[in-house]
Amino acid sequence: MVLKIGVIGTGAIGQDHIRRITNKLSGGKIVAVTDVNKEQAKAIVETQNLDAKIYDDGHELIKADDVEAIVVTSWGPTHEEFVLAAIEVGKPVFCEKPLAITAEGCKKIVEAEIATGKSLVQVGYMRRYDTGYRALKNVIESGKIGEPLIVHCAHRNPTVPDTYTGDMAIVDTFIHEIDVLRWLLNDDYVSVQIVAPRKTSNALEHLQDPLIVLLETKQGIRINAEIFVNCQYGYDIQCQVVGETGIANLPEPSSVVLRSEAKLSTEILVDWKDRFIDSYDTELQDWINSTLKGEVNGPTAWDGYVAAVTSDACLEAKESGNIVPISLEERPEFYNKNLIVVEKI
């Protein structure tokens, strides 16, 4: 059985997903695409030799009879309307982050999905599919280090472009930690504070860099996270969990250990795509497999909503310097199931 997929948005990430579904993954076929730049949509269809129809807009694509599932990789502010449209016609949808650009928008999606009685939405938080993070989660859940007490983590980029603004440190960069740490610890956040250390001379004038984010969870775990997007030396993701009886570190990416010129060294990656490309493949393959079986695994619409609420609190804390509460409703029972069965394709 093959899942017939329509893709809304053929920018960089949309093109990447089309290529991986077409050339690397199994069980899925691109049958429809659309983009505001129709020539760009046409180009990806031609270069990938796709047997796919090009639609004038996302709503036409969603309603098409031969499209069974939707991938949303369009401009962020359009995600909400396309996800809601997919829910309305009962089609599974994979939406790249953000689920919506506001917490209110995410909440609308949550409410619409619950109203159908079927789980249809998965959000593209791919770090949950990283083998290193999964290994770290297995260690935590095994009890080998006792109960987690403290988490130290860092998100470092070599540089960022001139278009990178201060809020992007939260909504584009730290948003990954917001999701993956909550998943890793199986815990929700209750407060956040952001402090600004001495600014690096390598940051643009308009940008405070680095930042330190201090989070507290419901279970009392304290998280200190460094965001440093002009670190110069490479793309470096760190995570250390301090438990009652031991410490567990996120594994480093595989690299040759070099002994040369009186030095012992390993390489550090410089591109985020190289660090997480396998995670994207695993994520999309899991979505295809789950959708074909009538199951939903992976990050849900509720996870997208929680990330948005947390992100808003982080932005407030960044502006004020105060400890800001993170107020969440109780997770709906709809999302408490480990596996939610929907109608099979």
GROMACS .gro file of C-alpha atoms in nm:
model
  345
    1MET     CA    1   0.000   0.000   0.000
    2VAL     CA    2   0.124   0.347  -0.091
    3LEU     CA    3   0.025   0.671   0.083
    4LYS     CA    4  -0.070   0.940  -0.171
    5ILE     CA    5   0.073   1.266  -0.041
    6GLY     CA    6   0.014   1.629  -0.134
    7VAL     CA    7   0.278   1.888  -0.041
    8ILE     CA    8   0.188   2.251   0.030
    9GLY     CA    9   0.496   2.468  -0.002
   10THR     CA   10   0.797   2.387  -0.221
   11GLY     CA   11   1.060   2.603  -0.056
   12ALA     CA   12   1.381   2.455   0.084
   13ILE     CA   13   1.229   2.221   0.345
   14GLY     CA   14   0.940   2.128   0.116
   15GLN     CA   15   1.181   2.032  -0.160
   16ASP     CA   16   1.390   1.831   0.087
   17HIS     CA   17   1.083   1.637   0.201
   18ILE     CA   18   0.974   1.573  -0.157
   19ARG     CA   19   1.320   1.436  -0.241
   20ARG     CA   20   1.339   1.211   0.064
   21ILE     CA   21   0.986   1.074   0.017
   22THR     CA   22   1.056   1.013  -0.353
   23ASN     CA   23   1.413   0.884  -0.341
   24LYS     CA   24   1.494   0.756   0.009
   25LEU     CA   25   1.179   0.652   0.193
   26SER     CA   26   0.924   0.380   0.124
   27GLY     CA   27   0.545   0.367   0.129
   28GLY     CA   28   0.476   0.724   0.014
   29LYS     CA   29   0.420   0.889  -0.323
   30ILE     CA   30   0.397   1.261  -0.403
   31VAL     CA   31   0.082   1.303  -0.615
   32ALA     CA   32   0.020   1.676  -0.572
   33VAL     CA   33   0.214   1.995  -0.497
   34THR     CA   34   0.138   2.364  -0.468
   35ASP     CA   35   0.326   2.683  -0.392
   36VAL     CA   36   0.262   3.056  -0.421
   37ASN     CA   37   0.554   3.045  -0.667
   38LYS     CA   38   0.403   2.816  -0.926
   39GLU     CA   39   0.723   2.804  -1.132
   40GLN     CA   40   0.908   2.671  -0.828
   41ALA     CA   41   0.647   2.399  -0.781
   42LYS     CA   42   0.673   2.311  -1.149
   43ALA     CA   43   1.053   2.293  -1.126
   44ILE     CA   44   1.055   2.039  -0.840
   45VAL     CA   45   0.799   1.824  -1.022
   46GLU     CA   46   1.020   1.824  -1.332
   47THR     CA   47   1.355   1.773  -1.159
   48GLN     CA   48   1.222   1.484  -0.950
   49ASN     CA   49   1.027   1.343  -1.245
   50LEU     CA   50   0.711   1.333  -1.034
   51ASP     CA   51   0.376   1.210  -1.156
   52ALA     CA   52   0.211   1.489  -0.960
   53LYS     CA   53  -0.052   1.753  -1.029
   54ILE     CA   54   0.030   2.117  -0.957
   55TYR     CA   55  -0.258   2.292  -0.781
   56ASP     CA   56  -0.328   2.665  -0.773
   57ASP     CA   57  -0.358   2.675  -0.392
   58GLY     CA   58  -0.340   2.462  -0.081
   59HIS     CA   59  -0.715   2.438  -0.031
   60GLU     CA   60  -0.766   2.284  -0.376
   61LEU     CA   61  -0.491   2.033  -0.304
   62ILE     CA   62  -0.639   1.938   0.034
   63LYS     CA   63  -0.981   1.871  -0.120
   64ALA     CA   64  -0.843   1.665  -0.410
   65ASP     CA   65  -0.986   1.312  -0.417
   66ASP     CA   66  -0.652   1.146  -0.496
   67VAL     CA   67  -0.468   1.315  -0.205
   68GLU     CA   68  -0.485   1.100   0.109
   69ALA     CA   69  -0.247   1.290   0.338
   70ILE     CA   70  -0.098   1.638   0.352
   71VAL     CA   71   0.252   1.773   0.421
   72VAL     CA   72   0.253   2.145   0.511
   73THR     CA   73   0.586   2.318   0.450
   74SER     CA   74   0.460   2.658   0.340
   75TRP     CA   75   0.529   2.998   0.499
   76GLY     CA   76   0.474   2.977   0.875
   77PRO     CA   77   0.174   3.215   0.897
   78THR     CA   78  -0.020   2.991   0.652
   79HIS     CA   79   0.020   2.670   0.853
   80GLU     CA   80  -0.286   2.721   1.071
   81GLU     CA   81  -0.535   2.759   0.787
   82PHE     CA   82  -0.404   2.459   0.594
   83VAL     CA   83  -0.394   2.231   0.900
   84LEU     CA   84  -0.749   2.331   0.992
   85ALA     CA   85  -0.861   2.266   0.633
   86ALA     CA   86  -0.704   1.918   0.641
   87ILE     CA   87  -0.877   1.841   0.971
   88GLU     CA   88  -1.209   1.959   0.827
   89VAL     CA   89  -1.193   1.699   0.549
   90GLY     CA   90  -1.053   1.430   0.780
   91LYS     CA   91  -0.710   1.393   0.619
   92PRO     CA   92  -0.390   1.323   0.815
   93VAL     CA   93  -0.147   1.614   0.806
   94PHE     CA   94   0.222   1.650   0.882
   95CYS     CA   95   0.300   2.015   0.959
   96GLU     CA   96   0.649   2.156   0.989
   97LYS     CA   97   0.700   2.391   1.283
   98PRO     CA   98   0.538   2.616   1.377
   99LEU     CA   99   0.197   2.453   1.397
  100ALA     CA  100   0.065   2.810   1.405
  101ILE     CA  101   0.234   3.141   1.474
  102THR     CA  102   0.027   3.207   1.789
  103ALA     CA  103  -0.075   2.996   2.085
  104GLU     CA  104  -0.436   3.088   2.007
  105GLY     CA  105  -0.395   2.946   1.658
  106CYS     CA  106  -0.250   2.624   1.796
  107LYS     CA  107  -0.540   2.600   2.042
  108LYS     CA  108  -0.790   2.627   1.753
  109ILE     CA  109  -0.619   2.332   1.586
  110VAL     CA  110  -0.628   2.129   1.908
  111GLU     CA  111  -0.998   2.200   1.953
  112ALA     CA  112  -1.079   2.118   1.589
  113GLU     CA  113  -0.890   1.790   1.608
  114ILE     CA  114  -1.061   1.685   1.933
  115ALA     CA  115  -1.399   1.769   1.780
  116THR     CA  116  -1.340   1.515   1.501
  117GLY     CA  117  -1.269   1.238   1.751
  118LYS     CA  118  -0.967   1.140   1.540
  119SER     CA  119  -0.601   1.230   1.580
  120LEU     CA  120  -0.482   1.364   1.247
  121VAL     CA  121  -0.197   1.607   1.315
  122GLN     CA  122   0.176   1.552   1.359
  123VAL     CA  123   0.418   1.844   1.408
  124GLY     CA  124   0.772   1.842   1.271
  125TYR     CA  125   0.985   1.836   1.584
  126MET     CA  126   1.248   1.602   1.444
  127ARG     CA  127   1.488   1.590   1.741
  128ARG     CA  128   1.265   1.328   1.902
  129TYR     CA  129   1.379   1.100   1.619
  130ASP     CA  130   1.751   1.160   1.671
  131THR     CA  131   1.927   0.839   1.777
  132GLY     CA  132   2.131   1.026   2.038
  133TYR     CA  133   1.830   1.183   2.208
  134ARG     CA  134   1.646   0.850   2.196
  135ALA     CA  135   1.943   0.677   2.360
  136LEU     CA  136   1.954   0.946   2.628
  137LYS     CA  137   1.579   0.908   2.693
  138ASN     CA  138   1.623   0.530   2.725
  139VAL     CA  139   1.890   0.582   2.992
  140ILE     CA  140   1.668   0.821   3.186
  141GLU     CA  141   1.366   0.590   3.172
  142SER     CA  142   1.575   0.286   3.270
  143GLY     CA  143   1.647   0.447   3.607
  144LYS     CA  144   2.023   0.407   3.566
  145ILE     CA  145   2.090   0.761   3.690
  146GLY     CA  146   1.797   0.781   3.931
  147GLU     CA  147   1.547   1.063   3.906
  148PRO     CA  148   1.659   1.362   3.693
  149LEU     CA  149   1.746   1.670   3.899
  150ILE     CA  150   1.922   1.915   3.665
  151VAL     CA  151   1.966   1.950   3.290
  152HIS     CA  152   2.250   2.147   3.130
  153CYS     CA  153   2.218   2.206   2.757
  154ALA     CA  154   2.345   2.427   2.478
  155HIS     CA  155   2.238   2.520   2.126
  156ARG     CA  156   2.532   2.674   1.939
  157ASN     CA  157   2.556   2.793   1.580
  158PRO     CA  158   2.876   2.919   1.414
  159THR     CA  159   2.705   3.232   1.279
  160VAL     CA  160   2.364   3.366   1.178
  161PRO     CA  161   2.270   3.600   0.891
  162ASP     CA  162   2.183   3.970   0.918
  163THR     CA  163   1.813   3.881   0.895
  164TYR     CA  164   1.830   3.691   1.225
  165THR     CA  165   1.646   3.896   1.489
  166GLY     CA  166   1.646   3.874   1.868
  167ASP     CA  167   1.318   3.687   1.899
  168MET     CA  168   1.442   3.421   1.655
  169ALA     CA  169   1.675   3.297   1.931
  170ILE     CA  170   1.356   3.165   2.093
  171VAL     CA  171   1.106   3.097   1.812
  172ASP     CA  172   1.353   2.950   1.559
  173THR     CA  173   1.647   2.823   1.765
  174PHE     CA  174   1.544   2.738   2.122
  175ILE     CA  175   1.204   2.606   2.012
  176HIS     CA  176   1.375   2.272   1.945
  177GLU     CA  177   1.494   2.248   2.305
  178ILE     CA  178   1.150   2.351   2.430
  179ASP     CA  179   0.998   2.046   2.265
  180VAL     CA  180   1.270   1.785   2.301
  181LEU     CA  181   1.348   1.852   2.670
  182ARG     CA  182   0.982   1.824   2.766
  183TRP     CA  183   0.965   1.492   2.577
  184LEU     CA  184   1.298   1.376   2.721
  185LEU     CA  185   1.189   1.436   3.082
  186ASN     CA  186   0.819   1.354   3.034
  187ASP     CA  187   0.744   1.672   3.225
  188ASP     CA  188   0.589   2.015   3.167
  189TYR     CA  189   0.734   2.358   3.239
  190VAL     CA  190   0.604   2.592   3.508
  191SER     CA  191   0.832   2.897   3.479
  192VAL     CA  192   1.110   3.056   3.278
  193GLN     CA  193   1.368   3.329   3.325
  194ILE     CA  194   1.616   3.456   3.065
  195VAL     CA  195   1.939   3.631   3.150
  196ALA     CA  196   2.187   3.801   2.919
  197PRO     CA  197   2.557   3.749   2.990
  198ARG     CA  198   2.833   3.957   2.838
  199LYS     CA  199   2.763   4.002   2.468
  200THR     CA  200   3.001   3.843   2.220
  201SER     CA  201   3.185   4.084   1.991
  202ASN     CA  202   3.088   3.859   1.700
  203ALA     CA  203   2.716   3.937   1.732
  204LEU     CA  204   2.548   4.198   1.516
  205GLU     CA  205   2.460   4.525   1.686
  206HIS     CA  206   2.088   4.446   1.710
  207LEU     CA  207   2.140   4.100   1.862
  208GLN     CA  208   2.203   4.002   2.225
  209ASP     CA  209   2.410   3.684   2.207
  210PRO     CA  210   2.448   3.457   2.398
  211LEU     CA  211   2.142   3.407   2.617
  212ILE     CA  212   2.082   3.177   2.913
  213VAL     CA  213   1.735   3.026   2.961
  214LEU     CA  214   1.640   2.898   3.307
  215LEU     CA  215   1.337   2.665   3.312
  216GLU     CA  216   1.164   2.487   3.598
  217THR     CA  217   0.940   2.184   3.547
  218LYS     CA  218   0.640   2.056   3.740
  219GLN     CA  219   0.858   1.790   3.904
  220GLY     CA  220   1.108   2.055   4.015
  221ILE     CA  221   1.377   1.976   3.759
  222ARG     CA  222   1.592   2.280   3.683
  223ILE     CA  223   1.710   2.336   3.326
  224ASN     CA  224   1.980   2.581   3.225
  225ALA     CA  225   2.012   2.625   2.851
  226GLU     CA  226   2.265   2.829   2.658
  227ILE     CA  227   2.169   2.984   2.324
  228PHE     CA  228   2.483   3.098   2.144
  229VAL     CA  229   2.430   3.158   1.773
  230ASN     CA  230   2.765   3.320   1.693
  231CYS     CA  231   2.999   3.075   1.863
  232GLN     CA  232   3.222   3.061   1.549
  233TYR     CA  233   3.364   2.713   1.604
  234GLY     CA  234   3.076   2.496   1.477
  235TYR     CA  235   2.721   2.368   1.514
  236ASP     CA  236   2.716   2.211   1.857
  237ILE     CA  237   2.420   2.061   2.043
  238GLN     CA  238   2.483   1.957   2.403
  239CYS     CA  239   2.258   1.803   2.668
  240GLN     CA  240   2.359   1.664   3.008
  241VAL     CA  241   2.110   1.517   3.254
  242VAL     CA  242   2.221   1.508   3.617
  243GLY     CA  243   2.040   1.237   3.812
  244GLU     CA  244   2.038   1.121   4.174
  245THR     CA  245   2.297   0.851   4.113
  246GLY     CA  246   2.465   0.939   3.785
  247ILE     CA  247   2.503   1.171   3.486
  248ALA     CA  248   2.403   1.103   3.126
  249ASN     CA  249   2.525   1.301   2.825
  250LEU     CA  250   2.380   1.327   2.477
  251PRO     CA  251   2.617   1.129   2.250
  252GLU     CA  252   2.839   1.328   2.018
  253PRO     CA  253   2.793   1.279   1.642
  254SER     CA  254   3.012   1.005   1.500
  255SER     CA  255   3.355   1.130   1.397
  256VAL     CA  256   3.698   0.986   1.329
  257VAL     CA  257   3.930   1.022   1.628
  258LEU     CA  258   4.252   1.166   1.487
  259ARG     CA  259   4.598   1.140   1.640
  260SER     CA  260   4.824   1.376   1.447
  261GLU     CA  261   5.075   1.655   1.506
  262ALA     CA  262   5.085   1.589   1.881
  263LYS     CA  263   4.707   1.631   1.905
  264LEU     CA  264   4.411   1.403   1.976
  265SER     CA  265   4.107   1.548   1.799
  266THR     CA  266   3.762   1.492   1.651
  267GLU     CA  267   3.574   1.710   1.405
  268ILE     CA  268   3.280   1.933   1.500
  269LEU     CA  269   3.000   1.976   1.247
  270VAL     CA  270   2.923   2.322   1.111
  271ASP     CA  271   2.582   2.262   0.946
  272TRP     CA  272   2.259   2.169   1.129
  273LYS     CA  273   2.147   1.966   0.828
  274ASP     CA  274   2.446   1.734   0.866
  275ARG     CA  275   2.369   1.694   1.238
  276PHE     CA  276   2.001   1.602   1.200
  277ILE     CA  277   1.949   1.481   0.842
  278ASP     CA  278   1.895   1.120   0.954
  279SER     CA  279   1.633   1.240   1.202
  280TYR     CA  280   1.430   1.398   0.922
  281ASP     CA  281   1.438   1.070   0.730
  282THR     CA  282   1.329   0.868   1.034
  283GLU     CA  283   1.059   1.120   1.120
  284LEU     CA  284   0.894   1.119   0.775
  285GLN     CA  285   0.922   0.740   0.741
  286ASP     CA  286   0.754   0.696   1.078
  287TRP     CA  287   0.475   0.936   0.976
  288ILE     CA  288   0.416   0.745   0.651
  289ASN     CA  289   0.416   0.406   0.825
  290SER     CA  290   0.188   0.524   1.105
  291THR     CA  291  -0.057   0.693   0.871
  292LEU     CA  292  -0.083   0.382   0.653
  293LYS     CA  293  -0.166   0.176   0.962
  294GLY     CA  294  -0.421   0.428   1.082
  295GLU     CA  295  -0.204   0.532   1.376
  296VAL     CA  296  -0.054   0.857   1.495
  297ASN     CA  297   0.285   0.862   1.665
  298GLY     CA  298   0.520   1.155   1.710
  299PRO     CA  299   0.461   1.511   1.827
  300THR     CA  300   0.092   1.605   1.838
  301ALA     CA  301  -0.106   1.925   1.798
  302TRP     CA  302  -0.103   1.951   2.178
  303ASP     CA  303   0.278   1.944   2.171
  304GLY     CA  304   0.267   2.226   1.916
  305TYR     CA  305   0.037   2.424   2.144
  306VAL     CA  306   0.259   2.372   2.450
  307ALA     CA  307   0.564   2.482   2.252
  308ALA     CA  308   0.383   2.800   2.148
  309VAL     CA  309   0.272   2.885   2.504
  310THR     CA  310   0.625   2.820   2.634
  311SER     CA  311   0.778   3.025   2.355
  312ASP     CA  312   0.550   3.320   2.437
  313ALA     CA  313   0.655   3.301   2.803
  314CYS     CA  314   1.022   3.292   2.700
  315LEU     CA  315   0.980   3.604   2.487
  316GLU     CA  316   0.816   3.785   2.780
  317ALA     CA  317   1.098   3.673   3.010
  318LYS     CA  318   1.358   3.788   2.756
  319GLU     CA  319   1.206   4.136   2.753
  320SER     CA  320   1.150   4.172   3.128
  321GLY     CA  321   1.428   3.968   3.282
  322ASN     CA  322   1.168   3.842   3.533
  323ILE     CA  323   1.065   3.489   3.621
  324VAL     CA  324   0.755   3.433   3.408
  325PRO     CA  325   0.501   3.161   3.489
  326ILE     CA  326   0.411   2.916   3.213
  327SER     CA  327   0.040   2.854   3.247
  328LEU     CA  328  -0.103   2.548   3.076
  329GLU     CA  329  -0.440   2.383   3.097
  330GLU     CA  330  -0.448   2.014   3.182
  331ARG     CA  331  -0.364   1.807   2.880
  332PRO     CA  332  -0.690   1.682   2.726
  333GLU     CA  333  -0.758   1.311   2.770
  334PHE     CA  334  -0.762   1.289   2.391
  335TYR     CA  335  -0.383   1.338   2.394
  336ASN     CA  336  -0.307   1.117   2.693
  337LYS     CA  337  -0.322   0.800   2.491
  338ASN     CA  338   0.013   0.656   2.391
  339LEU     CA  339  -0.131   0.552   2.057
  340ILE     CA  340  -0.440   0.701   1.901
  341VAL     CA  341  -0.600   0.487   1.634
  342VAL     CA  342  -0.764   0.661   1.341
  343GLU     CA  343  -0.928   0.535   1.027
  344LYS     CA  344  -0.692   0.343   0.800
  345ILE     CA  345  -0.609   0.484   0.459
   0.00000   0.00000   0.00000
